[in-house]
Amino acid sequence: MSHFAVSQIAVTVPVSSDLSIRRSAFKGFNLNFRDKSWAPVFSLDLKAKNSGRRNHNVICMSVQQASVPKVAVSPLELENATEPPLNLHKPKEPYTATIVSVERLVGPKAPGETCHIVIDHGGNVPYWEGQSYGVIPPGENPKKPGAPHNVRLYSIASTRYGDFFDGKTASLCVRRAVYYDPETGKEDPSKNGVCSNFLCNSKPGDKIQVTGPSGKIMLLPEDDPNATHIMIATGTGVAPYRGYLRRMFMESVPKFKFGGLAWLFLGVANSDSLLYDDEFTKYLNDYPNNFRYDRALSREQQNKNGGKMYVQDKIEEYSDEIFKLLDNGAHIYFCGLKGMMPGIQGTLKRVAEERGESWEEKLSLLKKNKQWHVEVY
């Protein structure tokens, strides 16, 4: 069973191996990424005729906002390991998991399609925040007839407890890779991304071959619960940060009480392309002293020079503050397409030189102190 605590009231939602029940529980709590109703909040009767009752309800709402209820998670044994799980399931012996749900994350004006995919691993492929799963799409490898496809890696977009808070699911954030012929401008399905289309086309109950988990570079350091974490993402690179932030702000984890600063920079094309925006906006409202959130919308905003606003332009806006935080031990993370890094590195180098510092020396020190975390693809 999963317990959702709201102020003084606890709600129990059945979490079963029956996927239909689990999906209905998921929907029952409106964990919807396009609206602001994902939190387990009760609607209060503000139309009551008794004015005293109305005042009481308003007070209840303010108490609820002040206390910011967190969700109970299980099994807490997932906190006991001192080392992250690694490569429990290898490509030659993948784990057969089950698709729970596939949901489109972006609005109609977003270029391309990005999906949130929940996978039931039954507790058999545990992972830590910041790790990746490998997925082997069905069919044979065209370059090696008779052999399976190569493994595709996807950053996990949930905490170790998953979106049902029961330790049995993992979520992926996947953009459908579509190829358009440069001459005709038409889609060529034969060149589309095999794995991303398999995942985005999958239906609840479908089977999926999973490997891993893998990766240590993006693990969330938890030795100092009051540390600063600066997270920079383009597009689906936001996946690991969703896991971090749910652990920091949504889940009630006895061993990890976050009291530091989490600062997210997210670069996407336009407002319709924003991913998990309602979750992040809620943290901003509930934890204004612990969370900052800056969006770079390249097709809707302009940088100071009148060009498109990319994530590196947002970083430059706050460069003095970012450099001071790094000097004080902040961790900085980069996740997304590898094409994001030259522009970001160029901006950081220029800012460092303007401050009379050597970027090469600073970068070397950040890496030495394990403050610099990069996962690009």
Short mmCIF file of C-alpha atoms in Angstrom, two decimals:
data_model
loop_
_atom_site.label_atom_id
_atom_site.label_comp_id
_atom_site.label_asym_id
_atom_site.label_seq_id
_atom_site.Cartn_x
_atom_site.Cartn_y
_atom_site.Cartn_z
CA MET A 1 0.00 0.00 0.00
CA SER A 2 1.16 3.58 -0.61
CA HIS A 3 0.26 6.32 1.86
CA PHE A 4 -0.28 9.89 0.74
CA ALA A 5 -0.27 12.25 3.71
CA VAL A 6 -2.08 15.56 3.39
CA SER A 7 -1.82 17.78 6.48
CA GLN A 8 -3.47 15.72 9.21
CA ILE A 9 -5.19 13.32 6.80
CA ALA A 10 -3.67 10.17 5.35
CA VAL A 11 -5.01 8.56 2.22
CA THR A 12 -4.17 4.98 1.36
CA VAL A 13 -3.99 4.01 -2.29
CA PRO A 14 -3.76 0.32 -3.24
CA VAL A 15 -0.64 -0.48 -5.20
CA SER A 16 -0.84 -3.93 -6.67
CA SER A 17 0.88 -5.97 -9.30
CA ASP A 18 -2.33 -5.60 -11.29
CA LEU A 19 -1.33 -2.87 -13.75
CA SER A 20 -4.92 -1.72 -14.29
CA ILE A 21 -5.28 -1.03 -10.57
CA ARG A 22 -1.96 0.76 -10.48
CA ARG A 23 -2.87 2.91 -13.47
CA SER A 24 -6.21 3.81 -11.94
CA ALA A 25 -4.50 4.75 -8.68
CA PHE A 26 -2.06 6.88 -10.67
CA LYS A 27 -4.91 8.65 -12.47
CA GLY A 28 -6.94 8.91 -9.31
CA PHE A 29 -4.37 11.26 -7.88
CA ASN A 30 -4.24 13.31 -11.06
CA LEU A 31 -0.48 12.96 -11.51
CA ASN A 32 -0.88 14.88 -14.74
CA PHE A 33 2.07 16.70 -16.25
CA ARG A 34 0.05 19.27 -18.16
CA ASP A 35 -1.94 20.68 -15.25
CA LYS A 36 -1.27 21.70 -11.68
CA SER A 37 -3.25 18.98 -9.95
CA TRP A 38 -0.61 16.29 -9.45
CA ALA A 39 -0.30 16.86 -5.72
CA PRO A 40 -2.56 14.76 -3.49
CA VAL A 41 -4.78 17.66 -2.46
CA PHE A 42 -8.41 17.52 -1.39
CA SER A 43 -10.91 20.00 -2.82
CA LEU A 44 -12.44 21.95 0.02
CA ASP A 45 -16.05 23.04 0.06
CA LEU A 46 -15.75 26.81 -0.26
CA LYS A 47 -19.41 27.17 -1.22
CA ALA A 48 -20.74 26.27 2.22
CA LYS A 49 -23.45 28.65 3.39
CA ASN A 50 -22.05 28.89 6.89
CA SER A 51 -19.53 31.74 6.82
CA GLY A 52 -17.67 30.25 9.80
CA ARG A 53 -17.20 27.04 7.83
CA ARG A 54 -15.82 29.04 4.90
CA ASN A 55 -13.22 30.72 7.11
CA HIS A 56 -12.28 27.34 8.56
CA ASN A 57 -11.67 25.99 5.07
CA VAL A 58 -9.45 28.92 4.13
CA ILE A 59 -7.36 28.35 7.27
CA CYS A 60 -7.06 24.65 6.39
CA MET A 61 -5.72 25.56 2.96
CA SER A 62 -3.11 27.93 4.38
CA VAL A 63 -1.97 25.32 6.90
CA GLN A 64 -1.70 22.78 4.13
CA GLN A 65 0.43 25.13 2.04
CA ALA A 66 2.62 26.00 5.02
CA SER A 67 3.25 22.40 6.00
CA VAL A 68 3.83 21.17 2.40
CA PRO A 69 2.87 17.53 2.96
CA LYS A 70 5.26 14.93 1.57
CA VAL A 71 4.48 11.47 0.26
CA ALA A 72 5.43 8.37 2.25
CA VAL A 73 7.61 5.95 0.29
CA SER A 74 8.47 2.27 0.61
CA PRO A 75 10.34 0.01 0.98
CA LEU A 76 12.78 2.11 3.02
CA GLU A 77 15.26 -0.76 2.69
CA LEU A 78 16.16 0.91 -0.62
CA GLU A 79 18.08 3.42 1.53
CA ASN A 80 20.28 0.76 3.13
CA ALA A 81 22.80 0.10 0.35
CA THR A 82 26.09 1.97 0.67
CA GLU A 83 26.94 1.57 -3.02
CA PRO A 84 24.66 2.12 -6.04
CA PRO A 85 23.35 -0.96 -7.87
CA LEU A 86 25.28 -1.46 -11.12
CA ASN A 87 24.65 -3.69 -14.15
CA LEU A 88 22.37 -6.14 -12.39
CA HIS A 89 21.01 -7.15 -15.80
CA LYS A 90 23.44 -7.33 -18.70
CA PRO A 91 22.60 -7.13 -22.45
CA LYS A 92 22.81 -10.92 -22.89
CA GLU A 93 20.41 -11.47 -19.98
CA PRO A 94 18.07 -8.46 -19.87
CA TYR A 95 15.14 -8.20 -17.47
CA THR A 96 11.66 -8.43 -19.02
CA ALA A 97 9.71 -5.51 -17.58
CA THR A 98 6.19 -4.30 -18.38
CA ILE A 99 4.95 -0.96 -19.67
CA VAL A 100 2.53 0.65 -17.19
CA SER A 101 1.71 3.87 -19.05
CA VAL A 102 2.84 6.15 -21.86
CA GLU A 103 1.87 9.82 -21.69
CA ARG A 104 2.65 12.65 -24.09
CA LEU A 105 4.40 15.37 -22.12
CA VAL A 106 4.41 18.28 -24.56
CA GLY A 107 1.76 20.58 -25.98
CA PRO A 108 0.58 20.83 -29.59
CA LYS A 109 3.06 23.59 -30.56
CA ALA A 110 6.13 21.67 -29.42
CA PRO A 111 8.45 20.56 -32.22
CA GLY A 112 8.48 16.78 -31.99
CA GLU A 113 6.94 14.51 -29.39
CA THR A 114 8.27 13.67 -25.92
CA CYS A 115 6.71 10.94 -23.79
CA HIS A 116 6.78 9.96 -20.11
CA ILE A 117 6.96 6.18 -19.90
CA VAL A 118 6.40 4.26 -16.66
CA ILE A 119 7.93 0.76 -16.54
CA ASP A 120 7.11 -1.92 -13.96
CA HIS A 121 10.31 -3.75 -12.96
CA GLY A 122 8.72 -5.47 -9.96
CA GLY A 123 11.53 -4.33 -7.68
CA ASN A 124 14.00 -6.48 -9.65
CA VAL A 125 15.99 -3.66 -11.28
CA PRO A 126 16.57 -1.20 -8.42
CA TYR A 127 18.46 2.01 -9.16
CA TRP A 128 19.50 5.31 -7.63
CA GLU A 129 18.61 8.80 -8.79
CA GLY A 130 20.86 9.88 -11.68
CA GLN A 131 21.37 6.39 -13.12
CA SER A 132 20.27 5.05 -16.51
CA TYR A 133 18.46 2.01 -17.85
CA GLY A 134 19.38 0.29 -21.07
CA VAL A 135 16.53 -0.70 -23.39
CA ILE A 136 16.79 -3.34 -26.13
CA PRO A 137 14.06 -2.74 -28.72
CA PRO A 138 12.44 -5.81 -30.32
CA GLY A 139 13.59 -7.05 -33.68
CA GLU A 140 16.98 -7.81 -35.13
CA ASN A 141 19.98 -5.58 -35.63
CA PRO A 142 20.12 -4.61 -39.34
CA LYS A 143 23.91 -4.45 -39.14
CA LYS A 144 24.14 -7.89 -37.50
CA PRO A 145 21.42 -10.15 -38.97
CA GLY A 146 20.12 -12.62 -36.40
CA ALA A 147 21.43 -10.56 -33.46
CA PRO A 148 19.29 -8.29 -31.26
CA HIS A 149 19.45 -4.51 -31.47
CA ASN A 150 22.12 -2.68 -29.53
CA VAL A 151 21.25 -1.33 -26.09
CA ARG A 152 20.01 2.28 -25.95
CA LEU A 153 20.62 4.15 -22.69
CA TYR A 154 17.99 6.41 -21.12
CA SER A 155 18.39 8.53 -17.99
CA ILE A 156 15.83 7.52 -15.38
CA ALA A 157 13.31 10.30 -14.65
CA SER A 158 12.04 9.02 -11.28
CA THR A 159 13.41 8.41 -7.82
CA ARG A 160 14.31 4.89 -6.68
CA TYR A 161 10.71 4.60 -5.42
CA GLY A 162 9.19 5.31 -8.83
CA ASP A 163 6.04 7.27 -9.64
CA PHE A 164 3.92 5.01 -7.42
CA PHE A 165 6.29 5.46 -4.46
CA ASP A 166 6.53 1.67 -3.98
CA GLY A 167 9.98 0.89 -5.41
CA LYS A 168 8.58 -1.17 -8.29
CA THR A 169 8.59 1.20 -11.27
CA ALA A 170 11.00 3.41 -13.18
CA SER A 171 10.11 6.27 -15.51
CA LEU A 172 11.81 7.36 -18.72
CA CYS A 173 11.54 10.68 -20.57
CA VAL A 174 11.86 9.90 -24.28
CA ARG A 175 11.75 12.14 -27.34
CA ARG A 176 10.57 10.36 -30.46
CA ALA A 177 13.44 10.43 -33.00
CA VAL A 178 11.95 11.17 -36.43
CA TYR A 179 13.97 11.58 -39.63
CA TYR A 180 12.87 14.01 -42.34
CA ASP A 181 14.30 13.75 -45.84
CA PRO A 182 16.17 17.04 -46.49
CA GLU A 183 15.07 17.10 -50.14
CA THR A 184 11.37 16.24 -49.84
CA GLY A 185 10.86 17.47 -46.28
CA LYS A 186 8.81 14.33 -45.62
CA GLU A 187 9.26 11.83 -42.82
CA ASP A 188 11.22 8.71 -43.71
CA PRO A 189 10.04 5.99 -41.29
CA SER A 190 12.85 3.67 -42.36
CA LYS A 191 15.35 6.04 -40.74
CA ASN A 192 13.37 6.86 -37.59
CA GLY A 193 14.88 6.05 -34.21
CA VAL A 194 14.10 2.38 -33.55
CA CYS A 195 14.05 2.46 -29.75
CA SER A 196 12.45 5.85 -29.13
CA ASN A 197 9.58 5.02 -31.49
CA PHE A 198 9.16 1.58 -29.92
CA LEU A 199 8.89 3.21 -26.49
CA CYS A 200 6.58 6.06 -27.53
CA ASN A 201 4.32 3.63 -29.46
CA SER A 202 4.16 1.06 -26.64
CA LYS A 203 0.93 0.30 -24.79
CA PRO A 204 0.22 -0.67 -21.18
CA GLY A 205 1.01 -4.35 -20.71
CA ASP A 206 3.65 -4.47 -23.45
CA LYS A 207 6.90 -6.20 -22.52
CA ILE A 208 10.24 -4.41 -22.62
CA GLN A 209 13.81 -5.71 -22.32
CA VAL A 210 15.74 -3.69 -19.73
CA THR A 211 19.44 -3.71 -18.77
CA GLY A 212 21.36 -1.94 -16.02
CA PRO A 213 21.15 0.18 -14.07
CA SER A 214 24.32 2.00 -15.11
CA GLY A 215 26.17 5.20 -14.35
CA LYS A 216 27.79 6.87 -11.36
CA ILE A 217 28.72 10.34 -12.64
CA MET A 218 25.20 11.79 -12.15
CA LEU A 219 24.49 10.28 -8.74
CA LEU A 220 23.12 12.87 -6.31
CA PRO A 221 25.69 13.47 -3.54
CA GLU A 222 23.81 13.30 -0.25
CA ASP A 223 26.65 13.59 2.27
CA ASP A 224 25.68 17.25 2.82
CA PRO A 225 21.88 17.75 2.85
CA ASN A 226 22.44 21.53 2.78
CA ALA A 227 24.56 21.57 -0.38
CA THR A 228 23.80 23.62 -3.50
CA HIS A 229 22.97 21.75 -6.73
CA ILE A 230 22.96 23.68 -10.02
CA MET A 231 21.24 21.57 -12.71
CA ILE A 232 21.47 22.47 -16.39
CA ALA A 233 19.41 20.60 -18.98
CA THR A 234 18.30 20.78 -22.56
CA GLY A 235 15.14 18.86 -23.44
CA THR A 236 14.95 15.30 -22.13
CA GLY A 237 18.21 15.94 -20.26
CA VAL A 238 15.91 17.12 -17.47
CA ALA A 239 15.16 13.45 -16.64
CA PRO A 240 17.67 12.88 -13.80
CA TYR A 241 16.79 16.24 -12.25
CA ARG A 242 13.15 15.24 -11.96
CA GLY A 243 14.37 12.32 -9.84
CA TYR A 244 16.57 14.58 -7.69
CA LEU A 245 13.78 17.10 -7.13
CA ARG A 246 11.13 14.55 -6.24
CA ARG A 247 13.55 13.12 -3.68
CA MET A 248 14.29 16.58 -2.31
CA PHE A 249 10.80 18.06 -2.28
CA MET A 250 8.05 15.48 -2.84
CA GLU A 251 9.02 12.32 -0.97
CA SER A 252 9.30 11.78 2.75
CA VAL A 253 12.70 10.09 3.01
CA PRO A 254 13.84 9.77 6.65
CA LYS A 255 17.53 9.54 5.72
CA PHE A 256 17.56 12.59 3.41
CA LYS A 257 16.09 15.88 4.63
CA PHE A 258 17.12 18.42 2.01
CA GLY A 259 17.77 21.93 3.30
CA GLY A 260 20.09 23.29 0.62
CA LEU A 261 19.49 25.00 -2.72
CA ALA A 262 18.46 23.28 -5.96
CA TRP A 263 18.64 25.54 -9.02
CA LEU A 264 17.33 24.22 -12.34
CA PHE A 265 18.06 25.74 -15.75
CA LEU A 266 15.97 24.14 -18.51
CA GLY A 267 16.40 24.95 -22.19
CA VAL A 268 13.65 24.00 -24.69
CA ALA A 269 12.19 25.45 -27.88
CA ASN A 270 8.97 27.00 -26.54
CA SER A 271 6.43 26.93 -23.72
CA ASP A 272 4.71 23.85 -25.15
CA SER A 273 8.05 22.01 -25.02
CA LEU A 274 8.52 22.46 -21.26
CA LEU A 275 8.80 19.12 -19.44
CA TYR A 276 7.36 18.50 -15.94
CA ASP A 277 6.85 22.24 -15.67
CA ASP A 278 3.92 21.94 -13.26
CA GLU A 279 5.90 19.77 -10.86
CA PHE A 280 8.79 22.24 -10.89
CA THR A 281 6.49 25.25 -10.52
CA LYS A 282 4.89 23.65 -7.47
CA TYR A 283 8.29 23.20 -5.81
CA LEU A 284 8.99 26.86 -6.57
CA ASN A 285 5.79 27.86 -4.77
CA ASP A 286 6.23 25.45 -1.87
CA TYR A 287 9.98 25.81 -1.29
CA PRO A 288 10.93 29.34 -2.44
CA ASN A 289 14.06 29.36 -0.27
CA ASN A 290 15.33 26.01 -1.53
CA PHE A 291 14.44 25.92 -5.24
CA ARG A 292 15.06 28.20 -8.20
CA TYR A 293 13.86 27.51 -11.72
CA ASP A 294 14.93 29.33 -14.88
CA ARG A 295 13.62 28.48 -18.34
CA ALA A 296 15.34 29.30 -21.64
CA LEU A 297 12.80 29.23 -24.48
CA SER A 298 14.80 29.63 -27.69
CA ARG A 299 11.84 30.38 -29.96
CA GLU A 300 10.02 32.72 -27.58
CA GLN A 301 12.71 34.64 -25.68
CA GLN A 302 15.64 36.80 -26.72
CA ASN A 303 19.05 37.06 -25.09
CA LYS A 304 20.67 40.40 -24.27
CA ASN A 305 22.05 40.66 -27.82
CA GLY A 306 18.66 40.13 -29.45
CA GLY A 307 19.38 36.53 -30.48
CA LYS A 308 17.63 33.34 -29.44
CA MET A 309 17.66 32.57 -25.72
CA TYR A 310 19.62 29.38 -25.10
CA VAL A 311 20.44 27.82 -21.77
CA GLN A 312 23.98 29.26 -21.83
CA ASP A 313 22.47 32.76 -22.10
CA LYS A 314 20.50 32.14 -18.91
CA ILE A 315 23.68 30.91 -17.23
CA GLU A 316 25.46 34.09 -18.31
CA GLU A 317 22.67 36.20 -16.77
CA TYR A 318 23.42 34.68 -13.37
CA SER A 319 27.13 34.00 -13.93
CA ASP A 320 28.41 36.02 -10.95
CA GLU A 321 26.10 34.16 -8.58
CA ILE A 322 26.88 30.77 -10.14
CA PHE A 323 30.64 31.30 -9.88
CA LYS A 324 30.34 32.34 -6.23
CA LEU A 325 28.26 29.23 -5.48
CA LEU A 326 30.83 27.02 -7.23
CA ASP A 327 33.61 28.67 -5.21
CA ASN A 328 31.64 27.71 -2.10
CA GLY A 329 31.38 24.03 -3.09
CA ALA A 330 28.21 23.85 -5.20
CA HIS A 331 27.72 20.86 -7.48
CA ILE A 332 26.95 21.62 -11.14
CA TYR A 333 25.32 19.08 -13.51
CA PHE A 334 24.86 19.07 -17.28
CA CYS A 335 22.54 16.67 -19.08
CA GLY A 336 21.19 16.68 -22.63
CA LEU A 337 22.44 16.61 -26.20
CA LYS A 338 26.22 16.86 -26.42
CA GLY A 339 25.82 19.87 -28.71
CA MET A 340 24.87 21.91 -25.63
CA MET A 341 28.35 21.75 -24.09
CA PRO A 342 30.50 23.88 -26.47
CA GLY A 343 28.19 26.88 -26.08
CA ILE A 344 28.00 26.48 -22.30
CA GLN A 345 31.76 25.93 -21.93
CA GLY A 346 32.42 28.96 -24.14
CA THR A 347 30.16 31.11 -21.97
CA LEU A 348 31.78 29.90 -18.74
CA LYS A 349 35.26 30.47 -20.18
CA ARG A 350 34.40 34.02 -21.26
CA VAL A 351 32.83 34.85 -17.89
CA ALA A 352 35.86 33.43 -16.04
CA GLU A 353 38.23 35.56 -18.12
CA GLU A 354 36.10 38.66 -17.47
CA ARG A 355 36.54 37.89 -13.77
CA GLY A 356 40.29 37.58 -14.20
CA GLU A 357 40.25 33.81 -13.67
CA SER A 358 41.58 30.92 -15.74
CA TRP A 359 38.66 28.71 -16.77
CA GLU A 360 40.98 25.74 -17.37
CA GLU A 361 42.28 25.95 -13.79
CA LYS A 362 38.80 26.44 -12.39
CA LEU A 363 37.41 23.49 -14.36
CA SER A 364 40.31 21.29 -13.25
CA LEU A 365 39.58 22.18 -9.61
CA LEU A 366 35.84 21.51 -10.00
CA LYS A 367 36.59 18.08 -11.44
CA LYS A 368 39.13 17.33 -8.74
CA ASN A 369 36.58 18.26 -6.04
CA LYS A 370 33.89 16.13 -7.77
CA GLN A 371 31.65 19.18 -8.25
CA TRP A 372 31.43 18.78 -12.05
CA HIS A 373 28.94 16.21 -13.41
CA VAL A 374 28.34 15.78 -17.16
CA GLU A 375 26.15 13.28 -19.01
CA VAL A 376 25.53 14.18 -22.65
CA TYR A 377 24.54 12.05 -25.62
#
